[in-house]
Amino acid sequence: MGTETGDSGAVDSATGAGADLDGDGDRFDFHCDLYGAQYYDSCLSLRTDGGRAAAAPYRWGEPVWEGFFAHIADEIMARITPRTSLDAGCAVGFLVKALSDRGVDARGLDNSAYAISQVPESIRDRCQVGSILEELQGRYDLVTCIEVVEHLEPTQAPAAVGNLCRHAKQVLFSSTPDHFDEVTHINVRPPAYWAGLFARHGFYRDVDFEANFISPHAVLFRPQPHAAEVATDYERWRWDALRELRGVRAHRDSLAQEIGRLVRERNEAVAQRNALLSTKTFRLTSRLRAAWASAHGLGSPVPAPQTAPPSTRSYSDWVDQYDNLDPQGLAALEDRLSALGRRSRFSIVMPVFNPEPRYLREALDSILAQVYPEWELCIADDASTDPEVRPVLDEYRQRDPRIKVTHRRRNGGIVRASNSALKLADGDFLVLVDDDDKLPPHALAALAIELDAHPDALMIYSDEDKLDLAGRRCDPYFKPDWDPTLLLGQNCLSHLTAFRSRDVLDVGGFREGTEGSQDYDLALRMSERALPGQIRHLPLVLYQWRAHQRSTAAKLEAKPYAAAAARRAVAQHLERRRLQADPCPAPDGSGVRIRWALPEPAPEVAVTVYGSIPDVALKSESSIRALTAYSRFQMYVSDRGLFSRPSDGEPNDRAAGTRDLLCSLAAGVEVVGENWLRELVGPFSDPAVGMVGGRLETRDGHVLRGPLVIGRGGELLAPLDGEERTAPGYLGRAWLAHQVAALSPGCVAVRRSVLEAVGGTDPTLDGHWRLIDLCLRVRRAGHVIVWTPYSRLGIVDPAALEGALPKVAGRQPVLPAELRSRYGELLGEGLGYSPNLALEAAHPFDLAWPPRRDREWAFLARETPSDR
């Protein structure tokens, strides 16, 4: 990999291309040995991130560089998995070693003899002096060429690109498009220039591959022999970009209109106020008003108190009201604990490595403050180099005999340290706590109460929040009840989670190779052993992450290797479950997207467009037929409603009845992504899935139809409706597949066998209620319902969407009494939502005032007039 510097004497170390350094118009060919120690010590940045410098010399022993390339290697392994690779412009071999450590037969090439001399001995035989202008040897699954070719003469670039293409199955490529201030950049070009050179050799951008883990302008080029497929990919990509742009423009225009309306209302209000104040009546009655207020003991008149809407209340207010243990609550909790029939013992596992001593003390003090006494703290110090750490641990060990400490002789990383702590544990359940985080005093008590009620539980997990640098609680994550589909997309268990100890030992404890996501990997393996009801969720905040620069609680980028480790853990979990799928990064980079591998042959699908306006339905049919990439489907048009048989003849009735899956689309839909049907079919790879819903968008890019939440009283909420296309939603939920209580109409699929087993749809119900009734029957039969954001369709006119949820001004939509009575045991917002979040349509994912929690946790709530 080539490097860059601001020095005027720098030239590219992979190409050997010269530069006009003295300004006299002559170009010199400098020998590669000029790139010695001084050159690399003065190199401060790869500048692949838009110019941000890393203040460290480009050499081995600098953690910033080793971490940078380890992250790149993790992403390559998670998303490309090459067996052989060549880094064209390898410099001192960072990427070559990182890929070699991950099992790749990796090679490197660089024009600098000095750079190659600095390559570590372990990979010295894999790197050699050479130039990309010379014919390469061999053929590789992947060639990386990052920030190199902009140093070439314009006449040399085509030959270099051709050289790369002749020896690569795919090329991971990056060239700075705007660094004109670098004197050695003699061929700075926009991405289209390089795409044109690669296209001459049949290599085209993989439009579905996001290479921004290297730089914002990085591209994966792959050979594509069929021009039609290239055109389709680029048109699809362009169409998505145009839709997104339309959405941005529409949102901009909407904001401008809203601002204009508010300004007009303000001006009108000011004018009315001024007019009122200027009236003779107002002036003459001022003394009378003051005398009335004084006579009633009011002093100056004040406005009547009003209850503030949820959006104006802070999380700290919510914590004070519903999540703090006051003396009265403590007494109630102690009474509850004294009545326990089963008192589980908790082993708190804490790996320690160089925490700030003050944070370590706060973590230990929070454990000593636990109301529930049946615990032990098992600490493994992973050879901390901070001399203050060991005295703190020894001090606390002497203070309480329940604290056990082992000091590792060598630093082994988070996994080995956690396993060392695990060896000290002999409790019934393991609780994982980081060395700088905190537990509220009622954390273990809440776990004990839940285990008393559910003694067969395998895992129990709670909600969590963060501590900012000032120690204030912020950014809560209010989680849904157990959802194995969501667990594939993110570690939705995280902290605080208690695992049954004997099962953790049975699955082998923490696994090496999962560093950064070792807890996630353990949760996935433990979930494979769970029976229904054995994974419990407590809707209480029982863990407080410390948000600082080295913590993933502050930002995911603090530990970039964790994302790649998470995808590996998910891939191995799916393999153990014998499910074929490819875990990829979700659009916002913080979660996992599952690309399901369909069986051969793929399931057959009967796709029916239903609607009462024939012309609209026929236009949708034509769009679906022409633009859908999935081949094994048959189209029908019906005016009989959701999952009714087609109306165009008996032969079609019989044909639809033999399909594996039935898909119902609302009239007026249009294709957004050609793989919409493949993505809708994919989740059915899991045999537990009975229904799947897709994402219906408006033309300006907003979510029109997402999943539904059903409250205990039958309240209905569509929390993702109205989200902007690119918005991640509540903690990534808008771009993560997850299980839901029910689906909205527009794009829904069901297994034919499941539909027949539950008796089909209820023809006596209208519109939306028919689909909700079907969803509840499917769930009652033991199947799960999944919503996927990657099956995307648009709709031309939202007003034409039939079967929409009834909306009554100022009222919350509620299930009819008949359905509430029929499915009472299935109602409750824990599936896909949290009782700590508001159910009001105007405030989805806002805080609930008060939370709708069970009376079991009443010791945390303070009664106020607003709660009565």
CSV table of C-alpha atoms in Angstrom, one decimal, residues 434-822:
chain,number,residue,atom,x,y,z
A,434,ASP,CA,-16.7,-4.4,32.4
A,435,ASP,CA,-14.0,-2.8,34.6
A,436,ASP,CA,-15.3,0.8,34.3
A,437,ASP,CA,-19.1,0.4,34.2
A,438,LYS,CA,-21.6,0.5,37.0
A,439,LEU,CA,-24.6,-1.5,38.3
A,440,PRO,CA,-27.5,0.2,40.1
A,441,PRO,CA,-28.0,-1.2,43.6
A,442,HIS,CA,-31.1,-3.2,42.7
A,443,ALA,CA,-29.6,-5.0,39.7
A,444,LEU,CA,-28.9,-8.4,41.2
A,445,ALA,CA,-32.1,-8.2,43.2
A,446,ALA,CA,-34.1,-7.8,40.1
A,447,LEU,CA,-32.3,-10.9,38.6
A,448,ALA,CA,-33.0,-12.9,41.7
A,449,ILE,CA,-36.7,-12.0,41.7
A,450,GLU,CA,-37.0,-13.0,38.0
A,451,LEU,CA,-35.2,-16.3,38.7
A,452,ASP,CA,-37.5,-17.0,41.6
A,453,ALA,CA,-40.5,-16.7,39.2
A,454,HIS,CA,-38.8,-18.6,36.3
A,455,PRO,CA,-36.3,-21.1,37.8
A,456,ASP,CA,-35.7,-22.8,34.4
A,457,ALA,CA,-34.4,-19.6,32.8
A,458,LEU,CA,-31.2,-20.0,30.8
A,459,MET,CA,-30.5,-16.3,30.3
A,460,ILE,CA,-31.9,-13.1,31.6
A,461,TYR,CA,-31.1,-9.7,30.1
A,462,SER,CA,-32.1,-6.1,31.0
A,463,ASP,CA,-32.2,-2.7,29.5
A,464,GLU,CA,-29.1,-0.4,29.7
A,465,ASP,CA,-28.0,3.2,29.5
A,466,LYS,CA,-24.7,5.1,29.5
A,467,LEU,CA,-22.7,7.4,31.7
A,468,ASP,CA,-21.3,10.4,30.0
A,469,LEU,CA,-17.9,12.0,30.9
A,470,ALA,CA,-19.6,14.0,33.7
A,471,GLY,CA,-21.2,10.8,35.1
A,472,ARG,CA,-24.7,11.6,34.0
A,473,ARG,CA,-27.0,8.9,32.8
A,474,CYS,CA,-27.9,9.2,29.1
A,475,ASP,CA,-28.8,7.3,25.9
A,476,PRO,CA,-30.9,4.4,27.2
A,477,TYR,CA,-31.5,1.3,25.2
A,478,PHE,CA,-35.0,0.0,25.9
A,479,LYS,CA,-35.0,-3.5,24.4
A,480,PRO,CA,-37.9,-5.7,23.1
A,481,ASP,CA,-38.6,-9.1,24.5
A,482,TRP,CA,-36.5,-12.0,23.3
A,483,ASP,CA,-36.1,-11.9,19.5
A,484,PRO,CA,-33.7,-14.3,17.9
A,485,THR,CA,-34.1,-12.5,14.5
A,486,LEU,CA,-33.0,-9.2,16.0
A,487,LEU,CA,-30.1,-11.0,17.7
A,488,LEU,CA,-28.7,-11.9,14.2
A,489,GLY,CA,-28.5,-8.1,13.5
A,490,GLN,CA,-27.1,-6.8,16.8
A,491,ASN,CA,-26.3,-7.9,20.3
A,492,CYS,CA,-29.7,-6.9,21.6
A,493,LEU,CA,-28.9,-8.7,24.9
A,494,SER,CA,-25.6,-7.1,25.7
A,495,HIS,CA,-25.6,-5.8,29.3
A,496,LEU,CA,-26.8,-6.7,31.9
A,497,THR,CA,-27.1,-10.4,31.0
A,498,ALA,CA,-27.0,-13.3,33.4
A,499,PHE,CA,-26.1,-16.8,32.0
A,500,ARG,CA,-26.7,-20.1,33.7
A,501,SER,CA,-23.2,-21.1,34.7
A,502,ARG,CA,-23.2,-24.8,33.9
A,503,ASP,CA,-24.4,-24.1,30.4
A,504,VAL,CA,-21.6,-21.5,29.8
A,505,LEU,CA,-19.1,-24.2,30.8
A,506,ASP,CA,-20.9,-26.8,28.6
A,507,VAL,CA,-20.5,-24.5,25.5
A,508,GLY,CA,-16.8,-23.9,26.3
A,509,GLY,CA,-16.8,-20.4,27.8
A,510,PHE,CA,-15.5,-17.5,25.8
A,511,ARG,CA,-13.9,-18.3,22.4
A,512,GLU,CA,-10.6,-16.9,21.1
A,513,GLY,CA,-11.0,-15.2,17.8
A,514,THR,CA,-14.1,-13.3,18.9
A,515,GLU,CA,-12.3,-10.5,20.7
A,516,GLY,CA,-14.5,-7.4,20.8
A,517,SER,CA,-17.7,-9.5,20.4
A,518,GLN,CA,-17.0,-12.3,22.8
A,519,ASP,CA,-20.1,-11.6,24.8
A,520,TYR,CA,-22.2,-11.6,21.6
A,521,ASP,CA,-20.7,-14.9,20.5
A,522,LEU,CA,-21.5,-16.4,23.9
A,523,ALA,CA,-25.1,-15.2,23.7
A,524,LEU,CA,-25.5,-16.7,20.3
A,525,ARG,CA,-24.2,-20.1,21.4
A,526,MET,CA,-26.2,-20.1,24.5
A,527,SER,CA,-29.4,-19.2,22.6
A,528,GLU,CA,-29.0,-22.4,20.6
A,529,ARG,CA,-29.6,-24.3,23.8
A,530,ALA,CA,-32.7,-22.4,24.9
A,531,LEU,CA,-36.2,-23.7,25.0
A,532,PRO,CA,-39.2,-21.4,24.6
A,533,GLY,CA,-39.5,-19.1,27.6
A,534,GLN,CA,-36.0,-19.7,28.9
A,535,ILE,CA,-34.6,-16.3,27.7
A,536,ARG,CA,-36.2,-13.6,29.9
A,537,HIS,CA,-36.2,-9.9,29.5
A,538,LEU,CA,-36.4,-7.4,32.4
A,539,PRO,CA,-37.6,-4.0,31.2
A,540,LEU,CA,-35.4,-2.3,33.8
A,541,VAL,CA,-32.1,-0.4,33.3
A,542,LEU,CA,-29.7,-2.6,35.2
A,543,TYR,CA,-26.4,-1.6,33.6
A,544,GLN,CA,-24.6,1.7,33.0
A,545,TRP,CA,-22.0,1.8,30.3
A,546,ARG,CA,-19.1,4.2,30.7
A,547,ALA,CA,-18.8,6.3,27.6
A,548,HIS,CA,-15.2,7.4,26.9
A,549,GLN,CA,-12.9,7.5,24.0
A,550,ARG,CA,-11.8,3.9,24.2
A,551,SER,CA,-15.3,2.5,24.8
A,552,THR,CA,-17.8,1.2,22.3
A,553,ALA,CA,-20.4,2.9,24.4
A,554,ALA,CA,-19.1,6.2,23.1
A,555,LYS,CA,-18.7,5.2,19.5
A,556,LEU,CA,-18.4,1.9,17.6
A,557,GLU,CA,-15.2,3.2,15.9
A,558,ALA,CA,-13.3,2.9,19.2
A,559,LYS,CA,-13.1,-0.9,18.5
A,560,PRO,CA,-13.4,-1.3,14.7
A,561,TYR,CA,-12.4,-5.0,14.9
A,562,ALA,CA,-15.5,-5.7,17.0
A,563,ALA,CA,-17.8,-5.4,14.0
A,564,ALA,CA,-15.9,-8.0,11.9
A,565,ALA,CA,-15.8,-10.3,14.9
A,566,ALA,CA,-19.6,-9.9,15.3
A,567,ARG,CA,-20.2,-10.9,11.7
A,568,ARG,CA,-18.0,-14.0,12.1
A,569,ALA,CA,-19.9,-15.0,15.3
A,570,VAL,CA,-23.2,-14.7,13.4
A,571,ALA,CA,-21.9,-16.7,10.5
A,572,GLN,CA,-20.8,-19.5,12.7
A,573,HIS,CA,-24.1,-19.4,14.6
A,574,LEU,CA,-26.0,-19.8,11.4
A,575,GLU,CA,-23.7,-22.6,10.3
A,576,ARG,CA,-24.4,-24.4,13.5
A,577,ARG,CA,-28.1,-24.0,12.9
A,578,ARG,CA,-27.6,-25.3,9.4
A,579,LEU,CA,-28.9,-22.1,7.9
A,580,GLN,CA,-27.2,-20.8,4.7
A,581,ALA,CA,-26.7,-17.0,4.8
A,582,ASP,CA,-24.0,-14.4,4.5
A,583,PRO,CA,-23.8,-11.8,7.3
A,584,CYS,CA,-22.9,-8.3,5.9
A,585,PRO,CA,-22.7,-4.8,7.4
A,586,ALA,CA,-26.0,-3.1,7.8
A,587,PRO,CA,-26.2,0.3,6.0
A,588,ASP,CA,-25.2,2.4,9.0
A,589,GLY,CA,-22.3,0.1,9.8
A,590,SER,CA,-23.4,-0.7,13.4
A,591,GLY,CA,-25.3,-3.9,12.8
A,592,VAL,CA,-25.5,-7.0,10.7
A,593,ARG,CA,-27.5,-7.6,7.5
A,594,ILE,CA,-28.4,-11.2,6.8
A,595,ARG,CA,-28.3,-12.1,3.1
A,596,TRP,CA,-30.1,-15.4,2.9
A,597,ALA,CA,-28.9,-18.1,0.5
A,598,LEU,CA,-31.9,-19.6,-1.1
A,599,PRO,CA,-32.1,-23.4,-1.8
A,600,GLU,CA,-32.0,-24.9,-5.3
A,601,PRO,CA,-34.6,-24.7,-6.6
A,602,ALA,CA,-35.8,-21.5,-4.9
A,603,PRO,CA,-39.4,-21.5,-3.4
A,604,GLU,CA,-42.2,-20.8,-5.9
A,605,VAL,CA,-44.2,-17.7,-5.1
A,606,ALA,CA,-47.7,-16.6,-6.1
A,607,VAL,CA,-47.7,-12.8,-6.2
A,608,THR,CA,-51.1,-11.2,-6.1
A,609,VAL,CA,-51.8,-7.5,-6.6
A,610,TYR,CA,-55.1,-6.6,-5.0
A,611,GLY,CA,-57.1,-3.5,-5.3
A,612,SER,CA,-60.5,-2.2,-6.4
A,613,ILE,CA,-59.0,0.0,-9.2
A,614,PRO,CA,-58.2,-2.3,-12.0
A,615,ASP,CA,-56.0,0.1,-14.0
A,616,VAL,CA,-53.8,0.8,-11.0
A,617,ALA,CA,-53.4,-2.9,-10.2
A,618,LEU,CA,-52.5,-3.7,-13.8
A,619,LYS,CA,-49.8,-1.0,-13.9
A,620,SER,CA,-48.3,-2.5,-10.7
A,621,GLU,CA,-48.4,-6.0,-12.3
A,622,SER,CA,-46.5,-4.7,-15.3
A,623,SER,CA,-43.9,-3.1,-13.1
A,624,ILE,CA,-43.4,-6.2,-11.0
A,625,ARG,CA,-43.1,-8.5,-14.0
A,626,ALA,CA,-40.6,-6.3,-15.7
A,627,LEU,CA,-38.3,-5.3,-12.8
A,628,THR,CA,-38.3,-8.2,-10.4
A,629,ALA,CA,-35.0,-10.3,-10.5
A,630,TYR,CA,-36.5,-13.3,-8.8
A,631,SER,CA,-37.6,-15.8,-11.4
A,632,ARG,CA,-39.8,-18.4,-9.7
A,633,PHE,CA,-43.0,-16.4,-9.3
A,634,GLN,CA,-46.3,-16.1,-11.0
A,635,MET,CA,-48.4,-12.9,-11.1
A,636,TYR,CA,-52.1,-12.5,-10.4
A,637,VAL,CA,-54.5,-9.6,-10.1
A,638,SER,CA,-57.4,-9.7,-7.6
A,639,ASP,CA,-60.1,-7.4,-6.4
A,640,ARG,CA,-61.1,-9.6,-3.5
A,641,GLY,CA,-58.7,-8.3,-0.9
A,642,LEU,CA,-55.8,-9.7,1.1
A,643,PHE,CA,-54.8,-13.3,0.3
A,644,SER,CA,-58.1,-13.9,-1.5
A,645,ARG,CA,-57.9,-16.2,-4.5
A,646,PRO,CA,-57.3,-14.5,-7.9
A,647,SER,CA,-60.4,-13.4,-9.7
A,648,ASP,CA,-59.3,-14.2,-13.2
A,649,GLY,CA,-60.3,-17.8,-13.6
A,650,GLU,CA,-60.2,-21.2,-12.0
A,651,PRO,CA,-56.9,-22.3,-13.5
A,652,ASN,CA,-55.1,-19.5,-11.7
A,653,ASP,CA,-56.9,-20.4,-8.5
A,654,ARG,CA,-55.4,-23.9,-8.7
A,655,ALA,CA,-52.0,-22.6,-9.7
A,656,ALA,CA,-51.8,-20.2,-6.8
A,657,GLY,CA,-52.8,-22.9,-4.4
A,658,THR,CA,-49.7,-25.0,-5.3
A,659,ARG,CA,-47.1,-22.3,-4.7
A,660,ASP,CA,-44.8,-22.6,-1.7
A,661,LEU,CA,-45.3,-19.0,-0.7
A,662,LEU,CA,-48.2,-16.5,-1.2
A,663,CYS,CA,-47.3,-12.8,-1.5
A,664,SER,CA,-49.9,-10.0,-1.4
A,665,LEU,CA,-49.2,-6.6,-2.7
A,666,ALA,CA,-51.3,-3.4,-2.6
A,667,ALA,CA,-52.3,-1.9,-5.9
A,668,GLY,CA,-50.1,1.0,-6.9
A,669,VAL,CA,-46.8,-0.5,-5.8
A,670,GLU,CA,-43.6,0.1,-7.8
A,671,VAL,CA,-40.2,-1.7,-7.6
A,672,VAL,CA,-37.5,0.1,-5.6
A,673,GLY,CA,-34.9,-2.7,-5.6
A,674,GLU,CA,-35.1,-5.6,-8.1
A,675,ASN,CA,-34.3,-8.1,-5.3
A,676,TRP,CA,-37.4,-7.1,-3.3
A,677,LEU,CA,-38.9,-10.6,-3.7
A,678,ARG,CA,-35.7,-12.5,-3.0
A,679,GLU,CA,-35.3,-10.5,0.2
A,680,LEU,CA,-39.0,-11.2,1.1
A,681,VAL,CA,-38.5,-14.9,0.6
A,682,GLY,CA,-35.1,-15.1,2.4
A,683,PRO,CA,-36.3,-15.1,6.0
A,684,PHE,CA,-38.4,-18.2,5.3
A,685,SER,CA,-35.1,-20.1,5.3
A,686,ASP,CA,-35.7,-20.3,9.0
A,687,PRO,CA,-38.5,-22.9,9.5
A,688,ALA,CA,-39.9,-21.0,12.5
A,689,VAL,CA,-41.0,-18.1,10.3
A,690,GLY,CA,-44.6,-18.1,9.1
A,691,MET,CA,-45.0,-14.6,7.7
A,692,VAL,CA,-42.7,-11.9,6.4
A,693,GLY,CA,-43.4,-8.3,5.7
A,694,GLY,CA,-41.5,-5.8,3.6
A,695,ARG,CA,-40.9,-2.1,3.6
A,696,LEU,CA,-43.2,0.1,1.6
A,697,GLU,CA,-41.9,3.6,0.8
A,698,THR,CA,-43.3,6.8,-0.5
A,699,ARG,CA,-41.8,8.4,-3.6
A,700,ASP,CA,-39.9,11.0,-1.4
A,701,GLY,CA,-38.2,8.1,0.4
A,702,HIS,CA,-40.1,7.9,3.7
A,703,VAL,CA,-41.4,4.7,5.2
A,704,LEU,CA,-45.1,4.4,4.5
A,705,ARG,CA,-45.8,1.0,5.9
A,706,GLY,CA,-43.6,-0.7,8.6
A,707,PRO,CA,-44.4,-3.2,11.3
A,708,LEU,CA,-47.0,-2.9,14.0
A,709,VAL,CA,-46.8,-2.8,17.8
A,710,ILE,CA,-49.9,-4.0,19.8
A,711,GLY,CA,-50.3,-2.7,23.4
A,712,ARG,CA,-51.9,-4.7,26.2
A,713,GLY,CA,-55.2,-2.8,25.7
A,714,GLY,CA,-55.1,-3.4,22.0
A,715,GLU,CA,-53.5,0.0,21.1
A,716,LEU,CA,-51.9,0.0,17.7
A,717,LEU,CA,-48.7,1.8,16.9
A,718,ALA,CA,-46.6,1.8,13.6
A,719,PRO,CA,-43.4,3.2,15.1
A,720,LEU,CA,-41.3,3.2,11.9
A,721,ASP,CA,-43.9,4.9,9.7
A,722,GLY,CA,-42.6,8.3,8.5
A,723,GLU,CA,-38.9,7.5,9.0
A,724,GLU,CA,-36.7,8.9,6.3
A,725,ARG,CA,-35.2,6.4,3.9
A,726,THR,CA,-31.6,6.7,5.2
A,727,ALA,CA,-32.4,7.1,8.9
A,728,PRO,CA,-31.3,4.2,11.1
A,729,GLY,CA,-34.3,4.5,13.4
A,730,TYR,CA,-34.2,3.7,17.1
A,731,LEU,CA,-30.8,2.1,17.6
A,732,GLY,CA,-30.7,0.8,14.0
A,733,ARG,CA,-34.1,-0.8,14.1
A,734,ALA,CA,-35.2,0.7,10.8
A,735,TRP,CA,-32.5,-1.3,9.0
A,736,LEU,CA,-32.5,-4.5,11.0
A,737,ALA,CA,-34.8,-7.4,10.4
A,738,HIS,CA,-36.8,-8.3,13.5
A,739,GLN,CA,-39.8,-10.1,14.8
A,740,VAL,CA,-43.1,-8.2,15.2
A,741,ALA,CA,-46.5,-8.5,16.6
A,742,ALA,CA,-48.3,-7.8,13.3
A,743,LEU,CA,-47.7,-6.4,9.8
A,744,SER,CA,-49.2,-3.5,7.9
A,745,PRO,CA,-50.7,-4.2,4.4
A,746,GLY,CA,-48.8,-3.4,1.2
A,747,CYS,CA,-46.1,-6.1,1.0
A,748,VAL,CA,-46.8,-9.4,2.9
A,749,ALA,CA,-45.9,-13.0,2.3
A,750,VAL,CA,-47.0,-16.2,4.1
A,751,ARG,CA,-46.3,-19.9,3.8
A,752,ARG,CA,-49.1,-21.6,2.0
A,753,SER,CA,-49.0,-24.4,4.5
A,754,VAL,CA,-49.3,-22.0,7.4
A,755,LEU,CA,-52.2,-20.1,5.8
A,756,GLU,CA,-54.1,-23.3,5.2
A,757,ALA,CA,-53.4,-24.6,8.7
A,758,VAL,CA,-54.8,-21.5,10.4
A,759,GLY,CA,-57.9,-21.5,8.1
A,760,GLY,CA,-57.0,-18.6,5.8
A,761,THR,CA,-58.2,-15.1,6.3
A,762,ASP,CA,-61.5,-14.1,8.0
A,763,PRO,CA,-63.8,-12.7,5.2
A,764,THR,CA,-66.0,-11.1,7.8
A,765,LEU,CA,-63.3,-8.6,8.7
A,766,ASP,CA,-62.5,-5.5,6.7
A,767,GLY,CA,-59.2,-4.1,5.5
A,768,HIS,CA,-56.5,-3.9,8.0
A,769,TRP,CA,-58.3,-5.9,10.7
A,770,ARG,CA,-58.2,-8.9,8.4
A,771,LEU,CA,-54.4,-8.9,8.2
A,772,ILE,CA,-53.9,-8.3,11.9
A,773,ASP,CA,-56.3,-11.2,12.7
A,774,LEU,CA,-54.2,-13.4,10.4
A,775,CYS,CA,-51.0,-12.3,12.0
A,776,LEU,CA,-52.3,-13.1,15.5
A,777,ARG,CA,-53.6,-16.5,14.4
A,778,VAL,CA,-50.2,-17.3,12.8
A,779,ARG,CA,-48.5,-16.4,16.1
A,780,ARG,CA,-50.9,-18.4,18.2
A,781,ALA,CA,-50.1,-21.4,16.0
A,782,GLY,CA,-46.4,-21.1,17.1
A,783,HIS,CA,-44.9,-19.3,14.1
A,784,VAL,CA,-43.0,-16.0,14.1
A,785,ILE,CA,-43.6,-13.0,12.0
A,786,VAL,CA,-40.5,-11.1,10.6
A,787,TRP,CA,-40.3,-7.7,9.1
A,788,THR,CA,-37.3,-7.0,6.8
A,789,PRO,CA,-36.3,-3.6,5.6
A,790,TYR,CA,-34.5,-5.0,2.6
A,791,SER,CA,-37.6,-6.0,0.7
A,792,ARG,CA,-38.4,-2.5,-0.6
A,793,LEU,CA,-41.3,-1.4,-2.7
A,794,GLY,CA,-42.6,2.1,-3.4
A,795,ILE,CA,-46.1,3.3,-3.9
A,796,VAL,CA,-47.2,6.0,-6.4
A,797,ASP,CA,-50.1,7.4,-4.4
A,798,PRO,CA,-50.4,6.6,-0.7
A,799,ALA,CA,-54.0,7.7,-0.7
A,800,ALA,CA,-54.8,4.8,-3.0
A,801,LEU,CA,-53.5,2.2,-0.5
A,802,GLU,CA,-56.4,0.0,0.5
A,803,GLY,CA,-56.7,-1.7,3.8
A,804,ALA,CA,-54.9,1.1,5.7
A,805,LEU,CA,-55.0,1.4,9.4
A,806,PRO,CA,-58.1,3.5,10.4
A,807,LYS,CA,-57.1,6.9,11.7
A,808,VAL,CA,-59.4,8.8,14.0
A,809,ALA,CA,-58.3,12.4,14.8
A,810,GLY,CA,-57.0,12.7,18.3
A,811,ARG,CA,-57.5,9.1,19.2
A,812,GLN,CA,-55.2,6.1,19.4
A,813,PRO,CA,-56.2,3.3,16.9
A,814,VAL,CA,-57.3,0.3,19.0
A,815,LEU,CA,-58.2,-3.3,18.0
A,816,PRO,CA,-61.9,-4.0,17.8
A,817,ALA,CA,-63.3,-5.6,21.0
A,818,GLU,CA,-63.9,-8.9,19.2
A,819,LEU,CA,-60.2,-9.2,18.4
A,820,ARG,CA,-59.1,-8.1,21.9
A,821,SER,CA,-61.3,-10.8,23.4
A,822,ARG,CA,-60.1,-13.4,20.9
